[in-house]
mmCIF file of C-alpha atoms in Angstrom:
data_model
loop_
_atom_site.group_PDB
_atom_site.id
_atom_site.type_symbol
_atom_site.label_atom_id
_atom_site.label_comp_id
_atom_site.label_asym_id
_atom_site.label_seq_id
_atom_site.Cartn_x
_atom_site.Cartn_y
_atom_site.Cartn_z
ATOM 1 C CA UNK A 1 -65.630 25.388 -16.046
ATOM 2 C CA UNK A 2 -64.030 21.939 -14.561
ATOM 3 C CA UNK A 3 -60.995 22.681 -17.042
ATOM 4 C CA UNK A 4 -60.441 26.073 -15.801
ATOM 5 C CA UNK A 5 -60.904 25.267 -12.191
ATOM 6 C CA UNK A 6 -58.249 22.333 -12.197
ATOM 7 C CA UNK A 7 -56.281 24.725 -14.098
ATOM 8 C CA UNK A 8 -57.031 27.621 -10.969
ATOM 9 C CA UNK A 9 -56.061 24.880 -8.699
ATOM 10 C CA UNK A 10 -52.807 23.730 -10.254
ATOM 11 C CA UNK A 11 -51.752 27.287 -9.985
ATOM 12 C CA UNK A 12 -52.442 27.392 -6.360
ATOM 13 C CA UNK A 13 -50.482 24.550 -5.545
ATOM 14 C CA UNK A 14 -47.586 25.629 -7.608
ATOM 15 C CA UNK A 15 -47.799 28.453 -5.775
ATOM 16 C CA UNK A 16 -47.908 26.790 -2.734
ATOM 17 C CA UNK A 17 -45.165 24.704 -3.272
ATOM 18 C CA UNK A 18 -42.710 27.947 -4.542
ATOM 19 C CA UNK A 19 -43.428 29.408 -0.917
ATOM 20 C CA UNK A 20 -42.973 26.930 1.209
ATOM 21 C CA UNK A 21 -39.783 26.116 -0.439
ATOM 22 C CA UNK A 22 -38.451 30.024 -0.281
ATOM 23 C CA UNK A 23 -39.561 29.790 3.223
ATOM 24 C CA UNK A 24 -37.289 26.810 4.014
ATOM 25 C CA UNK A 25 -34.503 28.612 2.050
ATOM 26 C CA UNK A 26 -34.915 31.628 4.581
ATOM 27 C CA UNK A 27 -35.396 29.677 7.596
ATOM 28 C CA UNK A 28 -31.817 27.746 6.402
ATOM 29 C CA UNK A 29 -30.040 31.271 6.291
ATOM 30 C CA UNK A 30 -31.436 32.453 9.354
ATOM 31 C CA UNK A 31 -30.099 29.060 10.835
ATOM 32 C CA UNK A 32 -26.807 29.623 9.322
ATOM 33 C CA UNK A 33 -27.104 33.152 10.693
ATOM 34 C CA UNK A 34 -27.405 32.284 13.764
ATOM 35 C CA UNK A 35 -25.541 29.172 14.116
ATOM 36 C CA UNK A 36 -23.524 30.223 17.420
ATOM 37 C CA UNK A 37 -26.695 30.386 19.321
ATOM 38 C CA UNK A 38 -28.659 27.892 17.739
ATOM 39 C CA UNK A 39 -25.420 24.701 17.781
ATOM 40 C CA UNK A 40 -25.165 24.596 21.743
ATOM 41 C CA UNK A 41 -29.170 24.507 22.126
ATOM 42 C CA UNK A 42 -29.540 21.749 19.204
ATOM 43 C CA UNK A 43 -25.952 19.869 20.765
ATOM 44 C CA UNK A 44 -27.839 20.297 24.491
ATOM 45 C CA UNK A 45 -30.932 18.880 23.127
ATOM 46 C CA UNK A 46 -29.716 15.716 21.558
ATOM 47 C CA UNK A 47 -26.912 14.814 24.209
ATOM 48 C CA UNK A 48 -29.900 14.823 26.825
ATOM 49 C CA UNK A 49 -31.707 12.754 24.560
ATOM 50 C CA UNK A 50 -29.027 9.931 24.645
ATOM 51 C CA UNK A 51 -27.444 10.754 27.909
ATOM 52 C CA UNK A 52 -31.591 10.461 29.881
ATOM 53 C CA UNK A 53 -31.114 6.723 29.516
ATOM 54 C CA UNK A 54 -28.276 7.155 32.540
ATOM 55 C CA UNK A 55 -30.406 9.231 34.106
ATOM 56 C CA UNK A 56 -33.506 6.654 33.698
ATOM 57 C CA UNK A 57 -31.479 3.750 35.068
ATOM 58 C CA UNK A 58 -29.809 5.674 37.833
ATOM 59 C CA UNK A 59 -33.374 6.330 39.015
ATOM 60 C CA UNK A 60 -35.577 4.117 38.159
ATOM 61 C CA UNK A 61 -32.979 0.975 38.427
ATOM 62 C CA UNK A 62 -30.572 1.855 41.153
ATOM 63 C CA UNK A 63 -33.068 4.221 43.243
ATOM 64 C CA UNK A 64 -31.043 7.407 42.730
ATOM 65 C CA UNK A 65 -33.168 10.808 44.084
ATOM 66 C CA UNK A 66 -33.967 12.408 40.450
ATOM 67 C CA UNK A 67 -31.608 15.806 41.306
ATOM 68 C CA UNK A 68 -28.366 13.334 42.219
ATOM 69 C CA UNK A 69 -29.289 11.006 39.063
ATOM 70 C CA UNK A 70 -29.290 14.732 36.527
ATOM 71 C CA UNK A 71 -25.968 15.526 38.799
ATOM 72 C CA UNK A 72 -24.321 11.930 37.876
ATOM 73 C CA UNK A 73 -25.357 12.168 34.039
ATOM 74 C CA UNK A 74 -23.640 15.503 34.146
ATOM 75 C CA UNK A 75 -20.564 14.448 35.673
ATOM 76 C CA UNK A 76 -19.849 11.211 32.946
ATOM 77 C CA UNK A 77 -21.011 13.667 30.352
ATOM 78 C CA UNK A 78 -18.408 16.457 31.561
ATOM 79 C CA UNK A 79 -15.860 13.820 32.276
ATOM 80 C CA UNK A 80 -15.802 12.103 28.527
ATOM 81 C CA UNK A 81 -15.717 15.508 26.956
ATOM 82 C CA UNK A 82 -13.360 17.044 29.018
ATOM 83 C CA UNK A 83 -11.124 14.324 28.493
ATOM 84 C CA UNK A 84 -11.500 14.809 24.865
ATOM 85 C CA UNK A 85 -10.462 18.229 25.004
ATOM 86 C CA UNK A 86 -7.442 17.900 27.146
ATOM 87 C CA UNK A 87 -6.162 14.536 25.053
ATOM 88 C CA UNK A 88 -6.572 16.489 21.663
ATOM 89 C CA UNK A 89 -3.979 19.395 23.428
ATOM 90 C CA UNK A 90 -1.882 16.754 24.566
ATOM 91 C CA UNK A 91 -1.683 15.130 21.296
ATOM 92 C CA UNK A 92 -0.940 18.292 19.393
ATOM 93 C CA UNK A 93 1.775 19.174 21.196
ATOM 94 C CA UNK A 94 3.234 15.750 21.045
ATOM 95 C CA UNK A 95 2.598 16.313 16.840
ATOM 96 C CA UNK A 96 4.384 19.316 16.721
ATOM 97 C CA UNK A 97 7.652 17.860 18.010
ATOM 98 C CA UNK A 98 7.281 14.715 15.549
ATOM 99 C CA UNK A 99 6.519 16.815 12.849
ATOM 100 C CA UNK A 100 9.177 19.154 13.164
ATOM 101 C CA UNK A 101 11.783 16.085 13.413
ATOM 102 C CA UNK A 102 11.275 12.402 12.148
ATOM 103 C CA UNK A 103 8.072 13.640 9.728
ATOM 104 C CA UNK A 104 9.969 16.714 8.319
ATOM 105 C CA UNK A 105 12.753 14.488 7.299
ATOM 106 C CA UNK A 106 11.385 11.683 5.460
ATOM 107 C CA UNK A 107 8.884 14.082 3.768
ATOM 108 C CA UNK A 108 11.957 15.847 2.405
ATOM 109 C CA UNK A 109 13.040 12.352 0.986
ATOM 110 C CA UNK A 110 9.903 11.460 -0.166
ATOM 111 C CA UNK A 111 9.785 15.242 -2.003
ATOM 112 C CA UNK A 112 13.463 14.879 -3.210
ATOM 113 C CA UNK A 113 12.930 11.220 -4.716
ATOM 114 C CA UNK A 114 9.610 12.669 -6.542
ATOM 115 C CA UNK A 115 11.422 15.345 -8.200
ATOM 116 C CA UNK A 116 14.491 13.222 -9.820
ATOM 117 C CA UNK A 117 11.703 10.787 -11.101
ATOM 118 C CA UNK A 118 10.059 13.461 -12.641
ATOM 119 C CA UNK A 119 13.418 15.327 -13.814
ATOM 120 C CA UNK A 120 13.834 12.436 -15.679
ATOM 121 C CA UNK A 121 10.888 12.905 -17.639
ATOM 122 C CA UNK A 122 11.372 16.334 -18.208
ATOM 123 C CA UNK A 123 8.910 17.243 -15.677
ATOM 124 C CA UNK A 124 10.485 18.988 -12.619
ATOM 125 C CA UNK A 125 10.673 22.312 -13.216
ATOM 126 C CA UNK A 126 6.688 22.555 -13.888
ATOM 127 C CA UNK A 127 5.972 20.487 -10.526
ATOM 128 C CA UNK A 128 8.438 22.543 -8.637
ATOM 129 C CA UNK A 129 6.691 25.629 -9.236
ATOM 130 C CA UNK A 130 3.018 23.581 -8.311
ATOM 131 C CA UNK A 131 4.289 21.919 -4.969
ATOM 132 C CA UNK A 132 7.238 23.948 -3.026
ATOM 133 C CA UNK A 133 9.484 22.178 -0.821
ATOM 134 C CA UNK A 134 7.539 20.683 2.256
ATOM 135 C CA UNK A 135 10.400 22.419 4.423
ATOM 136 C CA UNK A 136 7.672 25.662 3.691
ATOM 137 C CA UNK A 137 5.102 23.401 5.256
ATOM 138 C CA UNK A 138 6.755 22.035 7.882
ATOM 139 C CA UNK A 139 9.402 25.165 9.091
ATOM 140 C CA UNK A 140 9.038 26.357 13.378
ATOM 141 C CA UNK A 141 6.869 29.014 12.275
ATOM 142 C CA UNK A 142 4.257 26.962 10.109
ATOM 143 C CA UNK A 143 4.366 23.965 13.274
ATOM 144 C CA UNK A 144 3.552 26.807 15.856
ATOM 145 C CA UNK A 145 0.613 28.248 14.077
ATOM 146 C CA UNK A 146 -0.698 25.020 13.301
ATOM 147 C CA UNK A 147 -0.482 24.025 17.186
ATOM 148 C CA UNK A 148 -1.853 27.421 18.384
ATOM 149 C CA UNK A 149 -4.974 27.055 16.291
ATOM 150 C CA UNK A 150 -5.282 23.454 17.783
ATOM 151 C CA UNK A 151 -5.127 25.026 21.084
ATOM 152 C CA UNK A 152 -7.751 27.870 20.924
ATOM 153 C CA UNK A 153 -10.000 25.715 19.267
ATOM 154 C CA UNK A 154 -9.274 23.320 21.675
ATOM 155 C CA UNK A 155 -10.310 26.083 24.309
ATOM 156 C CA UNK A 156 -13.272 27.085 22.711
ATOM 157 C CA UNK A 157 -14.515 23.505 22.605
ATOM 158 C CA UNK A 158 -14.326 23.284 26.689
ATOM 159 C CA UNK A 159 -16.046 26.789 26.893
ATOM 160 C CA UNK A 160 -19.000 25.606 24.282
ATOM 161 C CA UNK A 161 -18.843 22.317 26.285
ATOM 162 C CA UNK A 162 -19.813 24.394 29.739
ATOM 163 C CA UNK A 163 -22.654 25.936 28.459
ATOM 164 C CA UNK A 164 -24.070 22.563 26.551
ATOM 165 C CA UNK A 165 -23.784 21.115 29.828
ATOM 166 C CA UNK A 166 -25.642 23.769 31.942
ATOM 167 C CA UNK A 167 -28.601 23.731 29.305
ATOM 168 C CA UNK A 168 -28.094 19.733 29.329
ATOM 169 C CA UNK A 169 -28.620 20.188 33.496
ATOM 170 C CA UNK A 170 -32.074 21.450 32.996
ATOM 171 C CA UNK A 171 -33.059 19.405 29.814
ATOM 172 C CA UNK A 172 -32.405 16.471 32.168
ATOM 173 C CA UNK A 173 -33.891 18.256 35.375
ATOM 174 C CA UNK A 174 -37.587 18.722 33.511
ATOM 175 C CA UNK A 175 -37.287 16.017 30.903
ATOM 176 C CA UNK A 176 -40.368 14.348 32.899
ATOM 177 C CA UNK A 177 -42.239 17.758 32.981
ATOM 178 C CA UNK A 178 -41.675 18.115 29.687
ATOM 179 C CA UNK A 179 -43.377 14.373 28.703
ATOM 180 C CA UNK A 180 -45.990 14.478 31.134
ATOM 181 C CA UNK A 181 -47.265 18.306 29.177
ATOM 182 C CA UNK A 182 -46.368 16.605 25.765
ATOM 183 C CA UNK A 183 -48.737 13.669 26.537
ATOM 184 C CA UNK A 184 -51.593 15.995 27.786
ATOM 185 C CA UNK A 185 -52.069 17.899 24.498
ATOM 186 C CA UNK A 186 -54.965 17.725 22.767
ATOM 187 C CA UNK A 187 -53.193 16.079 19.758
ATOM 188 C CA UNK A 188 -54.167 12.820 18.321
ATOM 189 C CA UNK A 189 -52.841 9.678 20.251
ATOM 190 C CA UNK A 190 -51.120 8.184 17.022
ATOM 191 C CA UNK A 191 -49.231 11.490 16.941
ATOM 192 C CA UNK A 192 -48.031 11.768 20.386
ATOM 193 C CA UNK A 193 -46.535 7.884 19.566
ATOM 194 C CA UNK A 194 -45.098 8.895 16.479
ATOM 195 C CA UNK A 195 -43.380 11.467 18.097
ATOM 196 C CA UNK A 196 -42.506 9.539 21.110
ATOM 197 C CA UNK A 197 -40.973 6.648 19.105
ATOM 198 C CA UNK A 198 -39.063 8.939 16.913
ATOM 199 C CA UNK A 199 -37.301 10.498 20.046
ATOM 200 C CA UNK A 200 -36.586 6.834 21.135
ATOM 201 C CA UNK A 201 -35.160 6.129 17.913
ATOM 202 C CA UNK A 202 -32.633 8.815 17.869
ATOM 203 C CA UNK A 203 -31.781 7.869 21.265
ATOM 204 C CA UNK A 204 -31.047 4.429 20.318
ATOM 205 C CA UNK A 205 -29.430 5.463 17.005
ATOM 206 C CA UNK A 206 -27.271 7.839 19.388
ATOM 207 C CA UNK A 207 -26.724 5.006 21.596
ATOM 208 C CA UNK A 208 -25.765 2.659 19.206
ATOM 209 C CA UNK A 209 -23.504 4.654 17.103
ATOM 210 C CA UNK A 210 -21.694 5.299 20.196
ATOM 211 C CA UNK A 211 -20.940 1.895 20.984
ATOM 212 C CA UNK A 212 -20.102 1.680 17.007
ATOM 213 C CA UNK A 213 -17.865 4.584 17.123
ATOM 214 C CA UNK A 214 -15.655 3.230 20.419
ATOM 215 C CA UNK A 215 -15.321 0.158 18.738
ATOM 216 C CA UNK A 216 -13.904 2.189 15.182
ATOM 217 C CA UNK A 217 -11.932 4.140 17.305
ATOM 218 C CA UNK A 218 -9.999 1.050 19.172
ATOM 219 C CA UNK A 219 -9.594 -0.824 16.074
ATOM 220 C CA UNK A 220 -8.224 2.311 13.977
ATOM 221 C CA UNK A 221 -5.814 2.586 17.123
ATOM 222 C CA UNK A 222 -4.709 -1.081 17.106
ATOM 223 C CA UNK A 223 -4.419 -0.622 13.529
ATOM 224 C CA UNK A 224 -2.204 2.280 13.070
ATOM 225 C CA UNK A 225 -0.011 1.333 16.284
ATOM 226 C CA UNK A 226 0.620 -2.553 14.541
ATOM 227 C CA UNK A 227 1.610 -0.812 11.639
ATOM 228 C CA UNK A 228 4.019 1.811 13.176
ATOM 229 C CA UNK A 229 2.023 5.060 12.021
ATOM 230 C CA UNK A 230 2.576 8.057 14.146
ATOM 231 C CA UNK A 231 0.045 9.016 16.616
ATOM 232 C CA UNK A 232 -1.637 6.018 16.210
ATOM 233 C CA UNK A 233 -3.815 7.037 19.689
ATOM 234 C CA UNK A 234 -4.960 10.167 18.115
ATOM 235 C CA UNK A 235 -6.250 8.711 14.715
ATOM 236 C CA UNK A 236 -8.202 6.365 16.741
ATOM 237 C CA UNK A 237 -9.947 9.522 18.460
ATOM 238 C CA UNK A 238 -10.183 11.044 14.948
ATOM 239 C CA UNK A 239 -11.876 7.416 13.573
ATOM 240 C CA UNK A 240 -14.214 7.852 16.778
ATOM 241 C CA UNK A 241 -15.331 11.017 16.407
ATOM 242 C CA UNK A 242 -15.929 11.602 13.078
ATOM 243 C CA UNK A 243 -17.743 8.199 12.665
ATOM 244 C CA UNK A 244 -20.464 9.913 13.904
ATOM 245 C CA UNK A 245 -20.916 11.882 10.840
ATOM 246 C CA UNK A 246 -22.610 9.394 7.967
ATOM 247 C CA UNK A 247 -20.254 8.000 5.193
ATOM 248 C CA UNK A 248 -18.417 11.476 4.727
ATOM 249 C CA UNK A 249 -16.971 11.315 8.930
ATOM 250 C CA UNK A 250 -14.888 6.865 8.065
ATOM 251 C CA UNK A 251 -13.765 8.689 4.555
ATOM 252 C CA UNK A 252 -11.831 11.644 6.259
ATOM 253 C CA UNK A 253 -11.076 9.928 9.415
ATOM 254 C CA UNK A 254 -8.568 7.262 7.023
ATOM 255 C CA UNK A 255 -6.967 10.247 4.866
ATOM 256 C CA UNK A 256 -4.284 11.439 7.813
ATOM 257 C CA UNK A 257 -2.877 7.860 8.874
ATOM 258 C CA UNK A 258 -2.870 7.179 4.719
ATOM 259 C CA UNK A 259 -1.038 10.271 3.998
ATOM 260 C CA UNK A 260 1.401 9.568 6.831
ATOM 261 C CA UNK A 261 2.191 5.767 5.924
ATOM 262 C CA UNK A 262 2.569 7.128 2.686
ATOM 263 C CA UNK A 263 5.077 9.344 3.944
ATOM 264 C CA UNK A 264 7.250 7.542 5.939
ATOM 265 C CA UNK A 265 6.356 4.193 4.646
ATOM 266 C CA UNK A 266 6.588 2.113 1.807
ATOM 267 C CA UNK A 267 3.843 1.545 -0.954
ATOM 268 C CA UNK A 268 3.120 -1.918 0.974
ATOM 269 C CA UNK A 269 2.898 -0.206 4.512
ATOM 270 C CA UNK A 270 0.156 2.452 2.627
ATOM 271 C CA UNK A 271 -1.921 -0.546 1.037
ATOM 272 C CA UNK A 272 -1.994 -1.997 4.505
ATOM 273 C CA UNK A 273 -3.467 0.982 6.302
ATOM 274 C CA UNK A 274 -5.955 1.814 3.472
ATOM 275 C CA UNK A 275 -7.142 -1.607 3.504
ATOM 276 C CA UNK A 276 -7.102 -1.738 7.430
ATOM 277 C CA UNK A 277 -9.055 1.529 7.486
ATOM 278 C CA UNK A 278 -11.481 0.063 4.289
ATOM 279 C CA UNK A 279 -12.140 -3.669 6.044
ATOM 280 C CA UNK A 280 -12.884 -1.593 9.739
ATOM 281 C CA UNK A 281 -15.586 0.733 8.195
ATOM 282 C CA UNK A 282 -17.135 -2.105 6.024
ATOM 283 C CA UNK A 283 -17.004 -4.195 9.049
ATOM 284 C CA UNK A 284 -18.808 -1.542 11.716
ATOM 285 C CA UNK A 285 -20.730 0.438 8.457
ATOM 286 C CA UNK A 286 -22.319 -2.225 6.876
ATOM 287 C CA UNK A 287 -21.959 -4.983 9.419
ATOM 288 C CA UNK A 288 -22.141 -4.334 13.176
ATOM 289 C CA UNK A 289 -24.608 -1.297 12.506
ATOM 290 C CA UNK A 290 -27.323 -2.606 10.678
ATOM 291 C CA UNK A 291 -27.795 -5.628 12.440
ATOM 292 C CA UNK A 292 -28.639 -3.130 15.872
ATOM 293 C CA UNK A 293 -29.953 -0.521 13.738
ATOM 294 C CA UNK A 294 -31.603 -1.909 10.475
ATOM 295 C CA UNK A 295 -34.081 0.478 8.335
ATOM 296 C CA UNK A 296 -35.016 2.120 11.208
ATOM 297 C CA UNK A 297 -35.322 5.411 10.313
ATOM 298 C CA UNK A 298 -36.752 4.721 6.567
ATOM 299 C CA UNK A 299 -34.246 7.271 5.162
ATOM 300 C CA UNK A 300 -32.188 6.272 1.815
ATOM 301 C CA UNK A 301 -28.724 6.136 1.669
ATOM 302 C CA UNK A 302 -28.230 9.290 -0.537
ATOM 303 C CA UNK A 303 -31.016 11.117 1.186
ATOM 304 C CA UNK A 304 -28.394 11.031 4.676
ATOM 305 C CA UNK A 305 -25.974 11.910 2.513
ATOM 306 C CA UNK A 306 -27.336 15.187 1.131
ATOM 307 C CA UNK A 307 -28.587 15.891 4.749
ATOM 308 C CA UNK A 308 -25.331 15.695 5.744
ATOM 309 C CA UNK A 309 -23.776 18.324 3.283
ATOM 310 C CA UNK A 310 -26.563 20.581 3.951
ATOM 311 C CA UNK A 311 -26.561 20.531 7.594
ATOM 312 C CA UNK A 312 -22.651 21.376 7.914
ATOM 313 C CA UNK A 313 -23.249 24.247 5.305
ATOM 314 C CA UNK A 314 -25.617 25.586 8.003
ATOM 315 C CA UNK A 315 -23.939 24.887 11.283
ATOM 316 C CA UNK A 316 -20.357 23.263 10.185
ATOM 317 C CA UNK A 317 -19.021 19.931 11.692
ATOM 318 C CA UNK A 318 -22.151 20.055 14.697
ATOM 319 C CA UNK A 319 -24.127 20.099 12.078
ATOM 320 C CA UNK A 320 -22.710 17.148 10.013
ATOM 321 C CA UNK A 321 -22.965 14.956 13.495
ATOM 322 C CA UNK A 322 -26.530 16.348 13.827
ATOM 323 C CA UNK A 323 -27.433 15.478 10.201
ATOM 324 C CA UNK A 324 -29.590 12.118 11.125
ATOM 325 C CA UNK A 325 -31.462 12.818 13.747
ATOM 326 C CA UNK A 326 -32.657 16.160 12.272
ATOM 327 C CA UNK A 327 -33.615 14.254 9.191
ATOM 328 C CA UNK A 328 -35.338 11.952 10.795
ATOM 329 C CA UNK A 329 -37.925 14.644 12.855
ATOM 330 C CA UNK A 330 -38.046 16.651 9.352
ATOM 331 C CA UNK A 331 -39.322 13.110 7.278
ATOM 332 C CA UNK A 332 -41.562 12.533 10.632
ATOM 333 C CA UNK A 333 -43.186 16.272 10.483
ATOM 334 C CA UNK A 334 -43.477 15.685 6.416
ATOM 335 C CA UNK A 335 -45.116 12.345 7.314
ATOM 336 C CA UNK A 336 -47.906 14.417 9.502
ATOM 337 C CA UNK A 337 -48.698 17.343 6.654
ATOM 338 C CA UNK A 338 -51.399 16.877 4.270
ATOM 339 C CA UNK A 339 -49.605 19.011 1.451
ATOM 340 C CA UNK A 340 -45.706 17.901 1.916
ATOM 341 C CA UNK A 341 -46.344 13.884 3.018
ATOM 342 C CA UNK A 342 -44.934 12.941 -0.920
ATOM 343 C CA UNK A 343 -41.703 14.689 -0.512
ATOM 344 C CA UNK A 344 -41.713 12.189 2.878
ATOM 345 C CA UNK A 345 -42.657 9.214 0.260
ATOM 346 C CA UNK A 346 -39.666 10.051 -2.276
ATOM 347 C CA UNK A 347 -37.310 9.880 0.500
ATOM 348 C CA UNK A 348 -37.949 7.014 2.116
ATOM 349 C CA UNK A 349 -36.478 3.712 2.439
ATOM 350 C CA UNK A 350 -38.938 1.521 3.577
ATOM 351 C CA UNK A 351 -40.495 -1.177 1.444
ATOM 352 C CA UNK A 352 -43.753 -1.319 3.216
ATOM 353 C CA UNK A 353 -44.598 2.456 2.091
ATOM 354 C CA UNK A 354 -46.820 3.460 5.078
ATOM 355 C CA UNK A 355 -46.371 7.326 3.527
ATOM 356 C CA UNK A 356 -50.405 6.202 1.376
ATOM 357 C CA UNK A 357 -52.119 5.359 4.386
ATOM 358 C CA UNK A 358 -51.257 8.578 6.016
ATOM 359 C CA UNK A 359 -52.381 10.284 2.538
ATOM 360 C CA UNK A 360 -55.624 8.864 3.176
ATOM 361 C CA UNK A 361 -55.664 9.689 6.858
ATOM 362 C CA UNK A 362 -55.401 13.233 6.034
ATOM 363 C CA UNK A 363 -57.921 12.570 3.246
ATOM 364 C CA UNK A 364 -60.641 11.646 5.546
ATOM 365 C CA UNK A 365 -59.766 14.337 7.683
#
């Protein structure tokens, strides 16, 4: 009877197990599904999250009336991504003239020189018919489409941007309404601080990686404008930007300026930028970041990795920049349930391995 009752109960949890994880699959779909009203909520959510420490300090620090404090949080917020926008359209139409001239040209020479070295060894023909002449690549027509689709999605940015700001308005306007109900539930008080600490971790991670980002950006700048790369300014926005986005964001930010010094360059001028872009991210990755941030999430390295690939297969590039901080409320909710806290304990990163205590907790329960 014991035998056959384990056996009843191993079933059950397989069970279990199979439909909670075809219920995740569906709730991933419907996420995909519905990704373009879903992004600006999420986006909303965790902007207010790092922009309420403005707010906080406005009011709390400088005496600000709560409504002008939400106004002024706004207003830096709309400023630095307006500014974005409008630099990215200024810098594409400044590309499109440089790639139609000096880029065109020395791409050609780079393309001609290829082919006689491989002529030589017989090979020509065959990589003629793989790569065509970049003149296909870089002809009026091919430089105007490429601009135009900078430009709408440029547009479509600022109109995304509008509405994350009006939901980011009253985030801000009731965040204190919103913590005063979340700290009268009738949920256990080492909940409520779980939950409160893991909010103040993502703001500081947000924080942080801001300050980490600027500082990739301005030394990717310095670095490609030393080194005579063109549109050095707008591979240090790139290097900002995409820093955000774990390990996979430093790797695609360096490809452009490489590709270019490549280009125009000399093998010399390409080691230099790939070992400019290598010693920056190693520097800020591994360096500046840990020391502020350190294991504070408990998340390995090839957990935030994964997350990162599956959160842009749901919502794209918002959801690569999103990846962490999603994560980090998923491992915390995992943490809290009495059947899923070991997938919580295979993914984390902490040597103390607080994930058996909480097994008990829910034991005793």
């Amino acid at each position: 009877m014991k035998n056959a009752h384990q056996m009843h109960e191993k079933k059950a949890d397989g069970a279990r197990i199979l439909v909670m994880v075809a219920a995740a699959i569906v709730i991933l779909i419907g996420l995909r599904e519905l990704r373009d009203l879903v992004v600006p909520i999420m986006l909303a959510a965790f902007l207010a999250i790092i922009s309420y420490s403005i707010t906080d300090v406005l009011r709390n620090k400088l005496r600000f009336p709560h409504w002008l404090a939400v106004v002024s949080t706004i207003v830096v917020d709309a400023g630095v991504l307006y500014a974005v926008g409008t630099l990215i359209r200024f810098l594409a139409a400044d590309m499109r003239n440089t790639l139609q001239s000096e880029v065109a040209v020395k791409f050609q020479e780079k393309y001609n020189d290829l082919m006689c070295w491989l002529d030589n060894w017989g090979l020509g023909e065959q990589a003629r018919q793989i790569f065509d002449s970049p003149q296909n690549y870089f002809g009026t027509e091919q430089i105007v489409n490429i601009s135009q689709a900078i430009g709408s999605q440029t547009l479509s940015f600022m109109s995304i941007t509008t509405l994350i700001l009006v939901l980011m308005t009253f985030l801000l306007s009731e965040a204190r309404l919103f913590l005063r109900n979340f700290r009268a539930l009738p949920n256990s008080v080492q909940g409520k601080n779980q939950i409160i600490n893991a909010l103040k971790g993502i703001q500081k991670y947000l924080f942080i990686k801001t300050i980490a980002s600027a500082c990739t950006g301005l030394l990717a700048w310095w670095l490609c404008a030393s080194l005579d790369v063109p549109f050095a300014f707008l591979w240090g926005v790139v290097a900002y930007v995409l820093n955000y986005i774990p390990t996979i964001g430093s790797i695609v930010a360096a490809i452009p300026p490489i590709l270019l010094a490549l280009i125009l360059g000399s093998w010399s001028d390409t080691f230099l930028v790939a070992s400019g872009y290598i010693a920056i991210n190693f520097m800020i990755g591994n360096g500046i970041e840990p020391i502020f941030l350190g294991k504070q999430f408990g998340i390995a390295t090839s957990v935030v990795l994964l997350s990162v690939l599956l959160w842009g297969w749901v919502w794209g590039t918002a959801g690569m920049f999103l990846a962490v901080p999603i994560t980090v409320l998923i491992k915390l909710a995992l943490e809290n349930s009495r059947d899923l806290y070991w997938v919580a304990a295979i993914i984390d990163d902490d040597d103390e391995h607080r994930i058996p205590d909480l097994q008990e907790n829910n034991n005793n329960n």
